[in-house]
Short mmCIF file of C-alpha atoms in Angstrom, two decimals:
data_model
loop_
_atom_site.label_atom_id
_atom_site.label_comp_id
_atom_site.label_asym_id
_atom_site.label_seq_id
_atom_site.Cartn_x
_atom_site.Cartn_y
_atom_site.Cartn_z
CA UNK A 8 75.73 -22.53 -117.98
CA UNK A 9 72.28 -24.12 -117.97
CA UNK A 10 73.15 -27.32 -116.35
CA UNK A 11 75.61 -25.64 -113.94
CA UNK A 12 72.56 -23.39 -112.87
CA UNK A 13 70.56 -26.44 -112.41
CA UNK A 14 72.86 -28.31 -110.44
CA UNK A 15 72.74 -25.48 -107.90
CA UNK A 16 69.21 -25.28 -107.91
CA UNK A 17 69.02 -28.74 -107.10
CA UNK A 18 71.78 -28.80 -104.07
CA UNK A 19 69.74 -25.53 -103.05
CA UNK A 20 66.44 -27.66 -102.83
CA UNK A 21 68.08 -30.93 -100.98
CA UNK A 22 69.32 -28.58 -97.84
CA UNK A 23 65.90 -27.00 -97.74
CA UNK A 24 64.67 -30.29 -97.81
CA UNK A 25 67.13 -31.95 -95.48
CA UNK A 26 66.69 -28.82 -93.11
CA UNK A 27 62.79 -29.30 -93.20
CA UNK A 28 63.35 -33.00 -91.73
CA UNK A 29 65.92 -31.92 -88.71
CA UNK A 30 62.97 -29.14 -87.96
CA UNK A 31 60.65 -32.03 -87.77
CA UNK A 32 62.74 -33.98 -85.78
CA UNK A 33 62.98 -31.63 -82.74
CA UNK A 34 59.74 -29.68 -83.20
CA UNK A 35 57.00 -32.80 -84.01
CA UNK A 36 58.18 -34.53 -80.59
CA UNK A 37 58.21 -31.45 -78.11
CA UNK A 38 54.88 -30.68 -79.02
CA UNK A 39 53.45 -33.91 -78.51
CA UNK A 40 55.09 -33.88 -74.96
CA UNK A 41 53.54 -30.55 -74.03
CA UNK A 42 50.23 -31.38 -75.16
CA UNK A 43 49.63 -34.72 -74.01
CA UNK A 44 48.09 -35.13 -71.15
CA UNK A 45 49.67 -37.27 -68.10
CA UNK A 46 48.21 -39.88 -65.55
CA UNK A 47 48.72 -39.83 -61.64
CA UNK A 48 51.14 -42.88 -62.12
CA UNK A 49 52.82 -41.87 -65.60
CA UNK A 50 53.68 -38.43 -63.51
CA UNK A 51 54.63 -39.72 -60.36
CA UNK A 52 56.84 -42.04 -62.16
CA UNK A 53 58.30 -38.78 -63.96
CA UNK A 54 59.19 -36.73 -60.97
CA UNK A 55 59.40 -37.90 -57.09
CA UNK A 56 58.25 -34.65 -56.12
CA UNK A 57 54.74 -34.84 -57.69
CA UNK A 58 53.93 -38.01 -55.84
CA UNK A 59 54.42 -36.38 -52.30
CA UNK A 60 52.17 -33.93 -53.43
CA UNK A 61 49.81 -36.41 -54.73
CA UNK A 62 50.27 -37.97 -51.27
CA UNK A 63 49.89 -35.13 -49.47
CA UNK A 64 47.07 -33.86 -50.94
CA UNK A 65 45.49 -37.04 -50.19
CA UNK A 66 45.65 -36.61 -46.59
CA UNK A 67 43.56 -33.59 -46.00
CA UNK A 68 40.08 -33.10 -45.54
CA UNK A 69 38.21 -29.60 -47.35
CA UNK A 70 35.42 -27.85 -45.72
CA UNK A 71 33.59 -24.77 -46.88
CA UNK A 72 33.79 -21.88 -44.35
CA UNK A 73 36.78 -20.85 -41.75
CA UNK A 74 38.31 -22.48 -38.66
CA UNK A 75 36.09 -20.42 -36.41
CA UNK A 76 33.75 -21.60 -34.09
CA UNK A 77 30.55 -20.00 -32.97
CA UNK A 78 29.38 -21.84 -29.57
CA UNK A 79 26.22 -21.17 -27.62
CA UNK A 80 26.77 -20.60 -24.18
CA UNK A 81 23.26 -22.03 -22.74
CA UNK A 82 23.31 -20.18 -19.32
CA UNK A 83 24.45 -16.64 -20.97
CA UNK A 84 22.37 -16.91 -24.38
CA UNK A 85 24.44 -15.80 -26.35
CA UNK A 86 27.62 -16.63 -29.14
CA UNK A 87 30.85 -16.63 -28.74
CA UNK A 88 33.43 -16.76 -31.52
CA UNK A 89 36.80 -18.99 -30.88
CA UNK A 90 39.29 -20.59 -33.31
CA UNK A 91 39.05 -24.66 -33.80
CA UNK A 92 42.01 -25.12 -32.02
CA UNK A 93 41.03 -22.85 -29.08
CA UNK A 94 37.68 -24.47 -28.72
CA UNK A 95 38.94 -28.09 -29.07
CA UNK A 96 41.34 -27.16 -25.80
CA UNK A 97 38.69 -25.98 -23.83
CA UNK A 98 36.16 -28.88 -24.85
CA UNK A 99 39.51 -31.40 -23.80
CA UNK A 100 39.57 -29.38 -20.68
CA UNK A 101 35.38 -29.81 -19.96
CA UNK A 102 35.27 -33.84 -21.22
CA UNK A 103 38.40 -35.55 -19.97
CA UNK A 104 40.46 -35.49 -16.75
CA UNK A 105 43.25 -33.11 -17.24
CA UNK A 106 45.16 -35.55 -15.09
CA UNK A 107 44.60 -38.54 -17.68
CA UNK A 108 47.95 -39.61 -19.93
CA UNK A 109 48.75 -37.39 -22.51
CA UNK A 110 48.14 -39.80 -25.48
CA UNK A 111 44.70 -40.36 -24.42
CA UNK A 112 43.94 -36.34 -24.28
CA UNK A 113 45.10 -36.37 -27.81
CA UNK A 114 42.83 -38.87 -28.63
CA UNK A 115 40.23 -37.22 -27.22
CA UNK A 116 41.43 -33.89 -28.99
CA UNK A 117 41.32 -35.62 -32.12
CA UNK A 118 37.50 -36.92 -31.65
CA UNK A 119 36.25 -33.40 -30.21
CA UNK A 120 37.84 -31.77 -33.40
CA UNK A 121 35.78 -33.87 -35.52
CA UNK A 122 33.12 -33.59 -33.84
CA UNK A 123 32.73 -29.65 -34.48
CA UNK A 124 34.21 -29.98 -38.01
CA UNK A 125 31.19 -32.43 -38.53
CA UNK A 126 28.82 -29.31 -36.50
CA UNK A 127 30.12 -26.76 -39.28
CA UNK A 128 28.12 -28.76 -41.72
CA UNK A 129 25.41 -29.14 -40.13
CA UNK A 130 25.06 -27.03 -37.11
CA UNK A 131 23.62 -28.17 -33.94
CA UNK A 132 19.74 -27.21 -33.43
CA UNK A 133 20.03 -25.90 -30.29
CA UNK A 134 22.60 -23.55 -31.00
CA UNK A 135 20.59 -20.34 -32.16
CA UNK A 136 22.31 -19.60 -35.10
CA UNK A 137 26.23 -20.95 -33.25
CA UNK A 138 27.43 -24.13 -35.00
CA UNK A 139 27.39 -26.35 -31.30
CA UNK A 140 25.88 -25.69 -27.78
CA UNK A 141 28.33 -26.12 -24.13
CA UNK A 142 26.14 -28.73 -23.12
CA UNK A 143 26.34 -32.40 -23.78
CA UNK A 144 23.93 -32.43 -26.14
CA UNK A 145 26.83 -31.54 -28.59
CA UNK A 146 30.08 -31.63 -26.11
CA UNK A 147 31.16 -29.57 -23.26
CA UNK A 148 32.39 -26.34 -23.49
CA UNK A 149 34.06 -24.54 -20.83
CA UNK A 150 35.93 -21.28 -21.28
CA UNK A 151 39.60 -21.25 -20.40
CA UNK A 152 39.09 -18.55 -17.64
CA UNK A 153 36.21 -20.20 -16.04
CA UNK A 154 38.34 -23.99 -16.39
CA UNK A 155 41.15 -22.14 -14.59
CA UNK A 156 39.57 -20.80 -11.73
CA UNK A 157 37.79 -24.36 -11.56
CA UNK A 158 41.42 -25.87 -11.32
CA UNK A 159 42.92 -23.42 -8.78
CA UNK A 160 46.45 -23.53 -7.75
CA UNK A 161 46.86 -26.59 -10.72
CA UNK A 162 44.90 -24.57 -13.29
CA UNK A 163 48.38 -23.07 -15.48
CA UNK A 164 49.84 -26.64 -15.16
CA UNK A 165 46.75 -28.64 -16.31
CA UNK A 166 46.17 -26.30 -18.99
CA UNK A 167 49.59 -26.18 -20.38
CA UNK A 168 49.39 -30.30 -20.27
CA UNK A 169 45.92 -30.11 -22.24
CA UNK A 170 47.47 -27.23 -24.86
CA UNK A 171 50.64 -29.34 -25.78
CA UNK A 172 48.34 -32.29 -26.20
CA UNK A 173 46.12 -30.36 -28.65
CA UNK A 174 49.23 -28.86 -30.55
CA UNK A 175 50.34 -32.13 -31.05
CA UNK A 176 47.27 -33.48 -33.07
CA UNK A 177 46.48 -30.01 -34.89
CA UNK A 178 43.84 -29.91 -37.44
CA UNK A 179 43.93 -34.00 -37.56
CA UNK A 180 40.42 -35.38 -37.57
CA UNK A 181 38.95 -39.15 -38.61
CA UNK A 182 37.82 -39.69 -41.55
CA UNK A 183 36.06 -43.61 -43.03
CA UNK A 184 36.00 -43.77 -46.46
CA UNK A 185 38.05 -40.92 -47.35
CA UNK A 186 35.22 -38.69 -45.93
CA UNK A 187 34.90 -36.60 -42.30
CA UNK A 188 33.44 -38.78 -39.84
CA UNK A 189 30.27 -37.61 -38.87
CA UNK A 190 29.42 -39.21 -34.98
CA UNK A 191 32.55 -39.40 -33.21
CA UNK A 192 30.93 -40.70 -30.29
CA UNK A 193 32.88 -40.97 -26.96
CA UNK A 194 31.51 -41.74 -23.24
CA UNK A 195 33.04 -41.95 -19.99
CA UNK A 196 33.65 -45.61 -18.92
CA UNK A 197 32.78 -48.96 -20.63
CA UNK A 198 31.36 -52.46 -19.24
CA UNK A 199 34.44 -54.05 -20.67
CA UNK A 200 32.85 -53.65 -24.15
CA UNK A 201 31.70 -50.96 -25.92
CA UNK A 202 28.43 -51.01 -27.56
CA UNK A 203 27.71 -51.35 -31.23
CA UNK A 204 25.91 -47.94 -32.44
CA UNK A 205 22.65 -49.89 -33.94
CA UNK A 206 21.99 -51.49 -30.59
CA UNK A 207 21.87 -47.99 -28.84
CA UNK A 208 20.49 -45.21 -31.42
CA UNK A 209 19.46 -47.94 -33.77
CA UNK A 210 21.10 -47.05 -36.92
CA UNK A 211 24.05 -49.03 -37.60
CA UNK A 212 27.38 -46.81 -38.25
CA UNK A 213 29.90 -49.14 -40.07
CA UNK A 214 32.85 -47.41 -37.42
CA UNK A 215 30.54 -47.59 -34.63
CA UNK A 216 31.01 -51.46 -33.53
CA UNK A 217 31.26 -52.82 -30.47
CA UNK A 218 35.04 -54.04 -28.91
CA UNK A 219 36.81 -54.55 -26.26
CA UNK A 220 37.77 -52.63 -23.58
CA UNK A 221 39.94 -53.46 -20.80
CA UNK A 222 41.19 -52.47 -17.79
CA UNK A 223 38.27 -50.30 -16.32
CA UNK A 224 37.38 -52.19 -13.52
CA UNK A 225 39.67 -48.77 -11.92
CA UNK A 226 37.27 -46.42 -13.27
CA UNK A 227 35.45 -44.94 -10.04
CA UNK A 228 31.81 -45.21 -11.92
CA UNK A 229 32.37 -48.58 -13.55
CA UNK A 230 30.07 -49.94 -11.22
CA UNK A 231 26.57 -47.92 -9.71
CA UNK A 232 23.87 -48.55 -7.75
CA UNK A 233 20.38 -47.24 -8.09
CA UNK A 234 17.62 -47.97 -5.77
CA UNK A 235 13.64 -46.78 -6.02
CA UNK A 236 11.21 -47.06 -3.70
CA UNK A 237 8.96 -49.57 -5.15
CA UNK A 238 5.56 -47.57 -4.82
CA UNK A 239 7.17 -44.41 -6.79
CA UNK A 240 8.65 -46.94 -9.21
CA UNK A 241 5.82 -48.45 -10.34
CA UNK A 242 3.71 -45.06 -10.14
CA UNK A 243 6.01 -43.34 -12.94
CA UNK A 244 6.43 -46.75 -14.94
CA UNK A 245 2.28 -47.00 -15.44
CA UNK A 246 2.44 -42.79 -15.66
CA UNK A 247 5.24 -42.99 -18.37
CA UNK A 248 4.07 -46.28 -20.53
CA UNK A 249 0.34 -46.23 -20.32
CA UNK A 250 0.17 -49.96 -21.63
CA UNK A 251 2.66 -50.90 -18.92
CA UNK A 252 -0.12 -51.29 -15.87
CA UNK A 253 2.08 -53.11 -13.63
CA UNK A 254 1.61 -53.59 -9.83
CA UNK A 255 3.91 -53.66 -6.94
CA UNK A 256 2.38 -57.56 -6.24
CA UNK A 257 2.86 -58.58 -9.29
CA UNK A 258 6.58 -56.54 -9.78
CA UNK A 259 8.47 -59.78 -10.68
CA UNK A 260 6.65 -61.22 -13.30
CA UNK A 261 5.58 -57.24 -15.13
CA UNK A 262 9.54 -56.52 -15.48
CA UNK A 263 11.55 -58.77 -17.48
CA UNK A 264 14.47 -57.98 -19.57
CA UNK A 265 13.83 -59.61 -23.58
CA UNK A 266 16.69 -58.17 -25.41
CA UNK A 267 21.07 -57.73 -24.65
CA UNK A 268 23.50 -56.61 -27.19
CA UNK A 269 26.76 -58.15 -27.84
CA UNK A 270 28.04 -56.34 -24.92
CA UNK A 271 25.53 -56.71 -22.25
CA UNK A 272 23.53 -53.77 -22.60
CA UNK A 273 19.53 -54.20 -22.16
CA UNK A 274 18.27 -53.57 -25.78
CA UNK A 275 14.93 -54.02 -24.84
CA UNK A 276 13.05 -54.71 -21.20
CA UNK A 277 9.62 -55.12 -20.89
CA UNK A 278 7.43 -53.55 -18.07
CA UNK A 279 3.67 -55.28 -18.13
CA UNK A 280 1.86 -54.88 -21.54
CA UNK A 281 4.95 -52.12 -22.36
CA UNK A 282 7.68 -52.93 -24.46
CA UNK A 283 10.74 -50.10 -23.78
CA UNK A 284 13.99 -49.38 -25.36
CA UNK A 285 16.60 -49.93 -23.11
CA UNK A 286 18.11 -46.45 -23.93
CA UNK A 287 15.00 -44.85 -23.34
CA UNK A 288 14.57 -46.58 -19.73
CA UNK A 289 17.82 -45.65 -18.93
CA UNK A 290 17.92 -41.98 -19.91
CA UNK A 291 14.13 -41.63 -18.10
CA UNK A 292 15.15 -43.34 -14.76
CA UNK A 293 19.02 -41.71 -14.41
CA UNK A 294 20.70 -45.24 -14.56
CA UNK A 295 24.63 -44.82 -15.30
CA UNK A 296 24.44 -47.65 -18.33
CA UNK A 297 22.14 -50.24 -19.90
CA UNK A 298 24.14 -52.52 -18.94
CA UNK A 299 22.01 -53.41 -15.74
CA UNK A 300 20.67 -55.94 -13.07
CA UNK A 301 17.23 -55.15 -11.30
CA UNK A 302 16.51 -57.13 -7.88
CA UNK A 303 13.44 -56.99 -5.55
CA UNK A 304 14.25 -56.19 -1.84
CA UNK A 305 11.52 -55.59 0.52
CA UNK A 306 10.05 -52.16 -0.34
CA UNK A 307 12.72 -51.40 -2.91
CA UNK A 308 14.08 -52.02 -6.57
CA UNK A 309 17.97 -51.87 -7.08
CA UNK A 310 19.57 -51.50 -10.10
CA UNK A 311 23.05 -52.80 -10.36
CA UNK A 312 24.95 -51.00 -13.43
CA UNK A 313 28.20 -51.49 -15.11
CA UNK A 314 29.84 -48.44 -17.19
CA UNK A 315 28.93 -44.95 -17.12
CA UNK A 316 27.47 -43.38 -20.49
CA UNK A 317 25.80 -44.74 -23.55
CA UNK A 318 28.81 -47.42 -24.74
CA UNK A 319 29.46 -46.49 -27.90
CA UNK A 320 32.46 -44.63 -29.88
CA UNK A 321 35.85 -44.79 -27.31
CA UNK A 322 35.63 -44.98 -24.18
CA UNK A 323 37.32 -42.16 -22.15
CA UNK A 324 38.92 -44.69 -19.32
CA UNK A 325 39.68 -46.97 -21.77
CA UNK A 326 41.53 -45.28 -23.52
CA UNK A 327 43.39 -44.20 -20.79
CA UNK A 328 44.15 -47.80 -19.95
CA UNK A 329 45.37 -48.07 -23.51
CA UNK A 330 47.78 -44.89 -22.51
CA UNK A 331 49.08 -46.33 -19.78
CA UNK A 332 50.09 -49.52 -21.91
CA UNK A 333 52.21 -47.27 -24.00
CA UNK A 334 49.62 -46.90 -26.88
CA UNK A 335 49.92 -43.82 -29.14
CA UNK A 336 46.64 -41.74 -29.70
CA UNK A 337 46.16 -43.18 -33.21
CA UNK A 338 46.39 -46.41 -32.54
CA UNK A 339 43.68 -45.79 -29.29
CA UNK A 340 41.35 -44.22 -31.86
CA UNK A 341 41.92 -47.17 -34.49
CA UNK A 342 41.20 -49.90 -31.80
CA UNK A 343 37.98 -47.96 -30.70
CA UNK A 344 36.55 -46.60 -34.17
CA UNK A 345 36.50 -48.96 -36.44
CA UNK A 346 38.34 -48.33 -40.21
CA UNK A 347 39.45 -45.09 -39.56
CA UNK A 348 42.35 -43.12 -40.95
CA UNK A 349 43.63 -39.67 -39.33
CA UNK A 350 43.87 -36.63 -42.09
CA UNK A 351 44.14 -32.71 -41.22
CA UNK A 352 41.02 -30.42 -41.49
CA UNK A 353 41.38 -27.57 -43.94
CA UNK A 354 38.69 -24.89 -45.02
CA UNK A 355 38.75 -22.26 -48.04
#
C-alpha cells in the first residue's frame, strides 16, 4: 500500500512538473514580446502599415497656435481675422498676375503660405499686435471684395483660377532641413539670374543662391530707364552720404562701381569719399534693380536697369517661363530655392 501510494505521488508531481514547463513555454515568450520595446525599422519591418505612418508623419510641419491669420490693414488701422488658406488666395491675388499659368500661381501659393506660417512665429513689427501687414514690407494683401471690383467683368473668373490653384497646394509649405523655411523670398522679374541672398541683405541663406533664370527678356519691366538731372543728383548724393562731396565737373571720376555679384548686381558703388551698398543706392534713388549701367549725357545721368525687384528667392516671371515649359510648381520652387522639400503645415 505504501509503495503504491508513492508511486502516485510521484506521477502526481511529474504532471505538475511537466505542466509548469508548457506554462513557461507560452507565458515566458509573450511577455517578453509585449514588453520589449521596438525600433522604427524592426516595426516597419513588422507591419506595412506603421511605415506609412512613419512616412507620413514625416511630411508635416507642427506649429503652435491655429490656422488663423490676423493681418493689419495699414490704410484702415486695424485687424482683420482670415483663415491661412483664405489669406494665401488673396495675397496670390495682390502678388502675381491672375492671368499667369496655373503651376506658377501654385508656386507662388506655396511661398506666400510659408511666408505667414514663418510670420506666426515671429510676427511682423509693423503689424500692431496682427501676425503680417498688406504692404510689401511683409506681402500684399488685398481683400477678395476689393480684388474683385479691381478685376471687373473678369473678377469671378480670375478668382476661381487663383482658388483652384491654392486648393491644389493646401497647407504645403518649404521646409530645408526638415524645418519651416523662414525667408521665402520672391520678386517680380530677374536679370537672367537671380541673386544670391548674402550679396543683397548680406547674410548668406544656404536656399537663397543665385541661378538661372531664363526666358524674361518678355517680362515688360525687365529692362528700365532712369534719368536725373545732374544738379539734383549730385545735391541728394552729397545731402545723403556726407563723405561723398562729389561735383557735377568732376561726376565721372566721383561715381564708380567697385563691387558685382555673381549675377550682375552692383554690390557696392562708390560716390566720392562714400562707399554705398548697392541695395541701399537702389532703394534711395527708385532704380528697378542693382543690376545697373550709369552714363553721362549732357545735363543728365541715366541709369540703365535689368530686372525689377531685389533678385533673390524665385522670380515671379520666371517662373512663369518655367510654366509655360510644362514645369510643375514643385519642381519651379526646387530650381529657384535651393534644397528644399514641400511638407503640409499643421498647428495644435
Amino acid at each position: 500500500m505504501k509503495n503504491k501510494l508513492s508511486s502516485i505521488e510521484g506521477l502526481i508531481s511529474l504532471i505538475f512538473f511537466s505542466a509548469l514547463v508548457l506554462i513557461s513555454m507560452i507565458a515566458i515568450p509573450m511577455f517578453v514580446i509585449k514588453s520589449s520595446p521596438v525600433s522604427a525599422l524592426e516595426e516597419a519591418q513588422v507591419d506595412n502599415t506603421d511605415v506609412n505612418t512613419e512616412v507620413k508623419e514625416n511630411n508635416f510641419v507642427t506649429l503652435t497656435g491655429n490656422d488663423v491669420i490676423k493681418v493689419h490693414l495699414t490704410k484702415e488701422d486695424k485687424i482683420i481675422e482670415i483663415p491661412l488658406e483664405e489669406y494665401v488666395k488673396s495675397v496670390v491675388s495682390g502678388e502675381m498676375l491672375a492671368s499667369f499659368e496655373s503651376e506658377a500661381l501654385k508656386a507662388q501659393a506655396v511661398a506666400a503660405r510659408t511666408y505667414v506660417a514663418a510670420k506666426k512665429t515671429r510676427p511682423c513689427n509693423e503689424a500692431k499686435g496682427g501676425d503680417v501687414c498688406d504692404t510689401t514690407h511683409c506681402q500684399v494683401f488685398i481683400t477678395k471684395e476689393s480684388r474683385l471690383e479691381k478685376w471687373g467683368d473678369q473678377g469671378n473668373e480670375y478668382w476661381a483660377k487663383i482658388s483652384e490653384a491654392v486648393d491644389a497646394t493646401k497647407g504645403m509649405v518649404l521646409t530645408y532641413d526638415n524645418e519651416l523655411v523662414q525667408y521665402p523670398q520672391f520678386f517680380s522679374t530677374s536679370s537672367g539670374m537671380t541673386e544670391n541672398a548674402v550679396d543683397v541683405f548680406s547674410s548668406a541663406v544656404p536656399y537663397l543662391v543665385s541661378t538661372e533664370s531664363k526666358g524674361e527678356e518678355i517680362a515688360p519691366k525687365f529692362t528700365s530707364e532712369f534719368s536725373f538731372d545732374i544738379s539734383k543728383f549730385v545735391s541728394n548724393i552729397n545731402s545723403k552720404y556726407e563723405d561723398a562731396k562729389i561735383s557735377e565737373e568732376n561726376l565721372q571720376n566721383d561715381i564708380e562701381i567697385l563691387d558685382r555679384s555673381d549675377a550682375g548686381g552692383v554690390k557696392e558703388i562708390r560716390f566720392g569719399g562714400a562707399k554705398v551698398k548697392g541695395s541701399d543706392f537702389r532703394l534711395a534713388f527708385g532704380l528697378s534693380s542693382t543690376n545697373f549701367q550709369f552714363t553721362i549725357n549732357g545735363d543728365k545721368i541715366i541709369f540703365n536697369c535689368k530686372g525689377y525687384g531685389h533678385g533673390v528667392g524665385m522670380s515671379q516671371w520666371g517662373a512663369n517661363v518655367m510654366a509655360k515649359d510644362g514645369k510643375g510648381y514643385e519642381e519651379i520652387l526646387k530650381h529657384y530655392y535651393t534644397g528644399i522639400e514641400l511638407k503640409e503645415v499643421k498647428f495644435n
